[in-house]
Short mmCIF file of C-alpha atoms and ligand atoms in Angstrom, two decimals:
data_model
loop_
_atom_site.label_atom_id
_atom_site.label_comp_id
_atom_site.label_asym_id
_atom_site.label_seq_id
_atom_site.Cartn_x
_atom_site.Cartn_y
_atom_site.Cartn_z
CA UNK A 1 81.78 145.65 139.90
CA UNK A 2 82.67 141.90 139.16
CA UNK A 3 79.96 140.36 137.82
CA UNK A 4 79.58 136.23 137.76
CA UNK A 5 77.87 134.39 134.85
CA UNK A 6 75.77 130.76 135.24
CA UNK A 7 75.30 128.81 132.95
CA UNK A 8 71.66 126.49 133.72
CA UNK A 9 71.49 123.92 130.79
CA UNK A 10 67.94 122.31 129.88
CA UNK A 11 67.14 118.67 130.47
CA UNK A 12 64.97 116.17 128.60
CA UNK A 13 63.39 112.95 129.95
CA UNK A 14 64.59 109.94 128.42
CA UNK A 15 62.06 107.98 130.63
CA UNK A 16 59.45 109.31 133.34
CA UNK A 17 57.36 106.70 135.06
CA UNK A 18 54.64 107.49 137.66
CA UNK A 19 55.16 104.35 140.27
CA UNK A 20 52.59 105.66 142.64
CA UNK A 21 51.21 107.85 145.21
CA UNK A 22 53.61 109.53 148.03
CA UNK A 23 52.31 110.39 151.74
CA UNK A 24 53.50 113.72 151.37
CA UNK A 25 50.89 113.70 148.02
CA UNK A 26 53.72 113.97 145.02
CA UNK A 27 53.97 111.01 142.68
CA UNK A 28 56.78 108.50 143.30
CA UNK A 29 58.97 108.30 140.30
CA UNK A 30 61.71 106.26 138.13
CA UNK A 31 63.21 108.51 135.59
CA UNK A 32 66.03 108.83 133.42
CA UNK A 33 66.97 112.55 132.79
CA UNK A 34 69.73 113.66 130.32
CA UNK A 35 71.40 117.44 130.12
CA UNK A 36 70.98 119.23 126.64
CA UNK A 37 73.73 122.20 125.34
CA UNK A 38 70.76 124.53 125.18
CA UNK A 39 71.32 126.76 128.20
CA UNK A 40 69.81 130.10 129.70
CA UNK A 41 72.58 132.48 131.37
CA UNK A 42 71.97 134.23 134.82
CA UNK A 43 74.24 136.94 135.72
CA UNK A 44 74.99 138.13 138.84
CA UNK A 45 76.19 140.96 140.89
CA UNK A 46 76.56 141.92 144.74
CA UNK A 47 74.56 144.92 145.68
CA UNK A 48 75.31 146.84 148.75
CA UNK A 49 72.08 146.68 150.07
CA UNK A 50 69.56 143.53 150.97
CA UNK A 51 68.17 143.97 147.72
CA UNK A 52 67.14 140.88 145.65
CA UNK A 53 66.46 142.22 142.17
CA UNK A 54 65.61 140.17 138.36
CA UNK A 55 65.41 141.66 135.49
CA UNK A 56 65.12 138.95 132.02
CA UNK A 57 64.58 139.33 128.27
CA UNK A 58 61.34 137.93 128.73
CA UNK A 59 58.40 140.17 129.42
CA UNK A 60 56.48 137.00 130.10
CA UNK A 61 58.61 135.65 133.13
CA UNK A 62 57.66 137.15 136.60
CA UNK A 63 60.33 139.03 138.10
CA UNK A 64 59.30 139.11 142.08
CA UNK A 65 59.20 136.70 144.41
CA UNK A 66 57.06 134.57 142.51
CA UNK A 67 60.31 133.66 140.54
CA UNK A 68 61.86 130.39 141.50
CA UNK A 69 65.57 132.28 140.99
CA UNK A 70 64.19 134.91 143.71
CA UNK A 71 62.93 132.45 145.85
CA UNK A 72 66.39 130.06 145.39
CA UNK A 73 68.25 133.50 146.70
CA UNK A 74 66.37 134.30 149.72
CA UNK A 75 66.32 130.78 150.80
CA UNK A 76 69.83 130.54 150.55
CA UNK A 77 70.75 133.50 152.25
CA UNK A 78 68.07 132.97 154.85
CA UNK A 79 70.09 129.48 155.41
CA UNK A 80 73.02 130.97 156.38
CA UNK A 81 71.64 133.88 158.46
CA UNK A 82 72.53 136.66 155.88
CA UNK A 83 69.16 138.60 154.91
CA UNK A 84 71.75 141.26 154.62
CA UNK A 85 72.58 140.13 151.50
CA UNK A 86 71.13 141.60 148.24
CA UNK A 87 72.27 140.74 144.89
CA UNK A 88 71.18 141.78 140.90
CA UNK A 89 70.39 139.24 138.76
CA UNK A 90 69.72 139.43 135.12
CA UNK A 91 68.28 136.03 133.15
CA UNK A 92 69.38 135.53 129.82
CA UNK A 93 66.71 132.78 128.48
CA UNK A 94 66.91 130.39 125.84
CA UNK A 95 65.41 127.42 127.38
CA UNK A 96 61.59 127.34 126.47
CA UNK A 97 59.23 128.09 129.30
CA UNK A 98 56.72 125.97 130.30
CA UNK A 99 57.97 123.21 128.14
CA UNK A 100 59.03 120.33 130.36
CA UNK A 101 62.62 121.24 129.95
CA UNK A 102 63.58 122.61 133.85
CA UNK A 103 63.87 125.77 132.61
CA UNK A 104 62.76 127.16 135.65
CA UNK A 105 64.25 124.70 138.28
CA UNK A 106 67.78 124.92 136.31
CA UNK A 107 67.90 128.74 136.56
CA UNK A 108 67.13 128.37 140.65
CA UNK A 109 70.05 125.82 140.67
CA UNK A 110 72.47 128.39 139.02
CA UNK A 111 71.37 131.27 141.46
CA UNK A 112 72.13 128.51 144.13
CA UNK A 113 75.73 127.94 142.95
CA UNK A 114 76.21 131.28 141.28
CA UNK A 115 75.26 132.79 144.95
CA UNK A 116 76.80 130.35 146.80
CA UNK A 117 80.10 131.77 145.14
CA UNK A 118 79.34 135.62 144.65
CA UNK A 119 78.68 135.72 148.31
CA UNK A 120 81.42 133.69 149.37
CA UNK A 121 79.48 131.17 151.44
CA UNK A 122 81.26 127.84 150.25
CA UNK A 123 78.05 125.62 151.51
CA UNK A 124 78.98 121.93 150.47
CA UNK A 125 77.31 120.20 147.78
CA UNK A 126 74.75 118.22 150.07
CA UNK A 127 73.46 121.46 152.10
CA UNK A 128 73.16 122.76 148.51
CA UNK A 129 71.79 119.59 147.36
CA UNK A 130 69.30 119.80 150.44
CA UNK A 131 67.91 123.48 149.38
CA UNK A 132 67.80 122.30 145.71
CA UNK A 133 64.97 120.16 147.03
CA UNK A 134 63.08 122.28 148.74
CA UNK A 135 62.64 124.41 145.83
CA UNK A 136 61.75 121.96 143.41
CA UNK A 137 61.65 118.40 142.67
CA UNK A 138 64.06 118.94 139.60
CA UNK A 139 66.59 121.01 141.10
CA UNK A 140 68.59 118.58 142.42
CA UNK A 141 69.33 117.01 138.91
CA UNK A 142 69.54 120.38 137.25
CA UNK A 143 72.32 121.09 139.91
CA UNK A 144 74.56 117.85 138.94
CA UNK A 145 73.00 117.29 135.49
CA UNK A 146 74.17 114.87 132.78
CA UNK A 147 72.50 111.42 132.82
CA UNK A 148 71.10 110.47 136.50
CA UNK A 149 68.75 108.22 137.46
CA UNK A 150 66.44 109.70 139.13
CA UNK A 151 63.80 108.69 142.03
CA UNK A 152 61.90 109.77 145.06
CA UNK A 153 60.25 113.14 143.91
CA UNK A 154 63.28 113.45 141.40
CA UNK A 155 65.51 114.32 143.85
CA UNK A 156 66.78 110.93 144.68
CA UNK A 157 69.63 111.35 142.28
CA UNK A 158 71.62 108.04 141.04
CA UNK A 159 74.46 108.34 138.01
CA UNK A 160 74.60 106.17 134.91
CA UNK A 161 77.59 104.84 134.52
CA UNK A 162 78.89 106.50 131.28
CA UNK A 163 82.61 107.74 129.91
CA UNK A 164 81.28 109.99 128.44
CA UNK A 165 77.81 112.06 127.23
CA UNK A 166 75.85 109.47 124.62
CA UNK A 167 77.30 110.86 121.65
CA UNK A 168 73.42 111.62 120.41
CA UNK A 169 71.84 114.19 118.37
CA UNK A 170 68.70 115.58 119.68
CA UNK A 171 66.07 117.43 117.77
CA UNK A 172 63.97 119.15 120.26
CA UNK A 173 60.38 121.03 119.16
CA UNK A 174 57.98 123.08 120.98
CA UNK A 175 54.77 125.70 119.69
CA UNK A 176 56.00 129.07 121.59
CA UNK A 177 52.20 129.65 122.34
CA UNK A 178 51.88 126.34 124.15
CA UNK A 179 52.71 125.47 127.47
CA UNK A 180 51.76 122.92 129.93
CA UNK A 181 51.32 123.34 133.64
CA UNK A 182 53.16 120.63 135.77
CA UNK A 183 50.71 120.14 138.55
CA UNK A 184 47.89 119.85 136.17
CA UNK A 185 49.55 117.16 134.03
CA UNK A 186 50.36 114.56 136.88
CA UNK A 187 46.96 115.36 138.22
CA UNK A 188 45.52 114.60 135.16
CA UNK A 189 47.99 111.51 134.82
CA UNK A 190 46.70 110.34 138.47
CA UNK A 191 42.42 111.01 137.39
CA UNK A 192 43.75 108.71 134.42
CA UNK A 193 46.11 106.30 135.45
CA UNK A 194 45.51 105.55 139.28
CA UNK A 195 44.34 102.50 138.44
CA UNK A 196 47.81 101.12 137.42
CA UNK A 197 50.15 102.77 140.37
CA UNK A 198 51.52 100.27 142.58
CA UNK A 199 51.84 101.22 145.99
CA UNK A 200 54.74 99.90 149.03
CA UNK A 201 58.40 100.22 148.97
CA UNK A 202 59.25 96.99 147.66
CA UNK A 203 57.28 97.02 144.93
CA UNK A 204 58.92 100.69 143.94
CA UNK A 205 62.32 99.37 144.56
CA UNK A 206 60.98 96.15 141.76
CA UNK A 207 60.57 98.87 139.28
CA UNK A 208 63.68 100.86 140.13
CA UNK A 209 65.76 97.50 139.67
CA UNK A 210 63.72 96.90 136.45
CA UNK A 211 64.69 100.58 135.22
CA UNK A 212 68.51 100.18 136.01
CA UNK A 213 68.53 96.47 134.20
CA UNK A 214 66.65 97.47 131.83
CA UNK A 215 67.16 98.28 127.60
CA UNK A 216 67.54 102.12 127.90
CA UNK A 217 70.24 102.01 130.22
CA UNK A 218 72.33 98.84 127.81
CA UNK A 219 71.18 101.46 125.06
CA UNK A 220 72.55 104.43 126.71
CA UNK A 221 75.90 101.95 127.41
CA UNK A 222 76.15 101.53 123.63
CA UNK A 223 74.80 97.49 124.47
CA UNK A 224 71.65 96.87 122.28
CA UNK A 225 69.05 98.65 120.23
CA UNK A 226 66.90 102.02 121.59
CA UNK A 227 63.88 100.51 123.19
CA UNK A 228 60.35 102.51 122.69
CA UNK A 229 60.66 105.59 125.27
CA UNK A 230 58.57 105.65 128.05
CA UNK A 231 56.87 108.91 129.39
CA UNK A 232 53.61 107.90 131.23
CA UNK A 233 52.64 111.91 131.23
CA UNK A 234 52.98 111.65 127.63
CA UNK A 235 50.26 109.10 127.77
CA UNK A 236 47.84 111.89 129.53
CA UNK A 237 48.83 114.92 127.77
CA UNK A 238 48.94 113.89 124.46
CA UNK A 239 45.00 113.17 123.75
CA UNK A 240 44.97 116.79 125.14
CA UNK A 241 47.21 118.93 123.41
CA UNK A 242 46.58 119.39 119.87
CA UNK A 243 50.28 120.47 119.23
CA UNK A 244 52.01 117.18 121.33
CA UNK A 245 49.72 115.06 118.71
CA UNK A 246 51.00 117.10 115.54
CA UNK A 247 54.55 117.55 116.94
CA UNK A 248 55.20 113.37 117.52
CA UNK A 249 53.40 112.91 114.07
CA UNK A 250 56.38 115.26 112.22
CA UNK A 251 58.97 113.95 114.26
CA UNK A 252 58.27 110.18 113.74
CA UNK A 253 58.76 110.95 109.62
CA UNK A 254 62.22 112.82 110.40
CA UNK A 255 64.95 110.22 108.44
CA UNK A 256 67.27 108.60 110.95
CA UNK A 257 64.97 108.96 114.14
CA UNK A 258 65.83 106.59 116.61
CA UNK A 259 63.11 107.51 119.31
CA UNK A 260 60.56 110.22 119.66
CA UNK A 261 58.98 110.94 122.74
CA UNK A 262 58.03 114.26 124.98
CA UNK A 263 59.98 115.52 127.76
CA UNK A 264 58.29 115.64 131.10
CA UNK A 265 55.11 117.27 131.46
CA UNK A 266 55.23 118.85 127.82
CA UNK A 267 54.43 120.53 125.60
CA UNK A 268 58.21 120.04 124.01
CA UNK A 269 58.72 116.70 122.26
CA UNK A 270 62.05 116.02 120.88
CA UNK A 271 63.40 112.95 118.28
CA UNK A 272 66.82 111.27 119.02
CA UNK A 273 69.48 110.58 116.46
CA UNK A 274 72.61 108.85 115.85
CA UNK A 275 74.99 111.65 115.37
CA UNK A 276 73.94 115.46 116.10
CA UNK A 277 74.75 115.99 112.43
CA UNK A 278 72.12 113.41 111.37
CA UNK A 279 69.61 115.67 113.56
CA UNK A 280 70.70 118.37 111.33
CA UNK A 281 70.05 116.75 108.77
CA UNK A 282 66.31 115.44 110.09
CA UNK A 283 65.97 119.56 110.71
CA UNK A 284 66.78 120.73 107.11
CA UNK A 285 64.19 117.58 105.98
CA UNK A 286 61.75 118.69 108.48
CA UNK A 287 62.34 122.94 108.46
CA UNK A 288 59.13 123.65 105.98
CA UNK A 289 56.37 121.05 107.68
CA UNK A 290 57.25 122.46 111.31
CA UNK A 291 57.64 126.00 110.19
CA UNK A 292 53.87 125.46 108.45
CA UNK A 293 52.77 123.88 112.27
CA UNK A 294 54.14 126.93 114.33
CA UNK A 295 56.84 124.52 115.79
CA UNK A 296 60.18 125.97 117.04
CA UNK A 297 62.95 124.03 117.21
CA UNK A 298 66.67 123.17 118.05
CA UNK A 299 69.39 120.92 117.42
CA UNK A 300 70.91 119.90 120.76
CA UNK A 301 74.09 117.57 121.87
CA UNK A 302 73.97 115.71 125.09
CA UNK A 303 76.33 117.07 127.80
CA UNK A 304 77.56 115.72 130.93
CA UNK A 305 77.25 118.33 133.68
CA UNK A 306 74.21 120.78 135.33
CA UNK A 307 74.85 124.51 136.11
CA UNK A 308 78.21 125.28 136.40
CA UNK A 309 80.35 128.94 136.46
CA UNK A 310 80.92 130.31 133.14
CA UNK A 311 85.01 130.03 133.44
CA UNK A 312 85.36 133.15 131.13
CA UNK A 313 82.61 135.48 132.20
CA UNK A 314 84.09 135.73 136.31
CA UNK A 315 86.58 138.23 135.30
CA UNK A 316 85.95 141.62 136.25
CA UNK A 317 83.87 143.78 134.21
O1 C5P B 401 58.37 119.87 142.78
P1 C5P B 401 57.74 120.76 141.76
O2 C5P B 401 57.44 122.13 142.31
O3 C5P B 401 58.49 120.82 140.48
O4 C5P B 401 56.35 120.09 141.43
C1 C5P B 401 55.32 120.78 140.77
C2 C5P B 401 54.05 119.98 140.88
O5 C5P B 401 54.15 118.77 140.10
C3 C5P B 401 53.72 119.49 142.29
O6 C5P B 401 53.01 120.48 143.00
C4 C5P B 401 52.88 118.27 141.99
O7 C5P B 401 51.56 118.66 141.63
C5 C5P B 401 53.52 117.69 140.76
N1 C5P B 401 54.52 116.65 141.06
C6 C5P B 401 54.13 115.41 141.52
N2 C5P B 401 55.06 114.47 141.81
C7 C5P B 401 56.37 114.72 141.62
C8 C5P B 401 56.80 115.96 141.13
C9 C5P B 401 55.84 116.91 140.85
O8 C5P B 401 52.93 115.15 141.69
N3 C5P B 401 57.25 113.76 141.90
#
């Protein structure tokens, strides 16, 4: 039976910064977001029946409805009326979990679009855009990827203007016993930091304008130095987690580090470079102190698109 591969690329934050409180209770933010090469895979096949199953390498990932890729299915196919629709997915992960990466919100955009094809439904980008959201503030970017702008929840999704992906290397790091819970950090970060949220439209919209004028984006536009990142959850979870402390301590002595900061909630911090081979490089330097510290990590290039159909893997097996 013809079976359909997705590919769901990781993300790191280049900037994440909590503006305020929401009505609906989330945290307002300004972020910029960038798509890494290190992808799972989530392959698909039509089942006869209404069946949704998921099966992954990972003992450690639930498999039933709990699963953001199980819940991304049955919403879909509850969208368009079809609960006859089953389907048998298999997750091939590389992206750590719990790490601030989107591991978990780019796998529910590939069942999305991997679905969306397998079952013929040809839903347009904003209806898939729209159920994106619903599952998760991230999805959205994780479903157009590359280097957004992104507001609202997340989901309020604006481009950088680039050619191209910045042609940076990216060492990424994170302790495989280690992970951070999402909800807990940005409650922690509003406990912590309340005091400095600003609160209105306009005086969101101020910091939005001050994001998009601002050094990392003239940076990103090859215009001027890297400014110090800026990851306000960083700010909370680092006096917390003894591993975020030790990881941004290694990174900072890697040779050639531009920046070093931690993507999203945590626990996975990553240092950028100049050229991917200088991050090699900063790896080789680095391989014995981060070995001795538990650390895993990964030498990633910057790419310019989310989940998308694996071209070769559609064919008929
Ligand atoms: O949208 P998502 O399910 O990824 O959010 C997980 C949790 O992170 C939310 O339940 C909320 O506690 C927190 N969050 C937030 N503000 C955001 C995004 C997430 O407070 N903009």
């Amino acid at each position: 039976m013809a079976e359909l591969i997705v590919r769901a690329p990781a993300k790191i934050n280049l900037h994440l910064e909590v503006l305020g409180l929401r009505p609906d209770g989330f945290h307002e933010l300004a972020m910029v977001m960038q798509t890494l090469d290190l992808e799972d895979r989530l392959c698909l096949q039509a089942r006869p029946d209404a069946e949704l199953t998921l099966s992954s390498d990972r003992s450690d990932l639930p498999s039933d409805g709990n699963n953001l890729i199980v819940k991304a299915a049955d919403r879909l196919r509850r969208h368009v009326g079809r609960l006859d629709l089953g389907a048998s997915m298999r997750l091939e992960k590389r992206i750590p979990i719990g790490a601030g990466l989107a591991g978990g919100s780019s796998d529910a955009a590939a069942a999305l679009v991997g679905l969306d094809a397998l079952w013929n439904l040809q839903l347009n980008r904003s209806e898939l855009l729209d159920l994106a959201a619903e599952l998760g503030s991230d999805v959205p970017y994780c479903l157009v990827g590359g280097t957004q702008l992104c507001f609202g929840r997340g989901e309020r999704l604006e481009p950088v203007p680039l050619p191209e992906p910045p042609r940076l290397g990216v060492l990424l790091i994170k302790h495989p016993d280690v992970s951070v819970s999402t909800p807990w950090a940005y409650g922690l970060c509003r406990l912590r930091r309340q005091a400095t949220y600003v609160e209105g439209e306009s005086a969101f919209e101020q910091r939005r304008q001050a994001l998009r004028q601002g050094p990392l984006l003239a940076a990103l536009q090859g215009h001027g130095p890297w400014p110090l990142l800026r990851n306000d959850l960083q700010t909370v979870v680092e006096p917390e987690v003894a591993c975020v402390r030790e990881g941004l301590v290694l990174l900072r002595q890697a040779p050639g580090a531009e920046q070093v900061a931690m993507s999203g909630s945590g626990p996975s911090l990553f240092a950028l470079f100049s050229t991917v081979a200088d991050a090699e490089r900063a790896l080789e330097h680095l391989a014995t102190p981060l070995r001795d510290a538990g650390f895993e990590a990964w030498c990633c290039r910057c790419s310019s698109s989310g989940v998308s159909l694996d071209p070769l893997a559609c064919a008929d097996r």
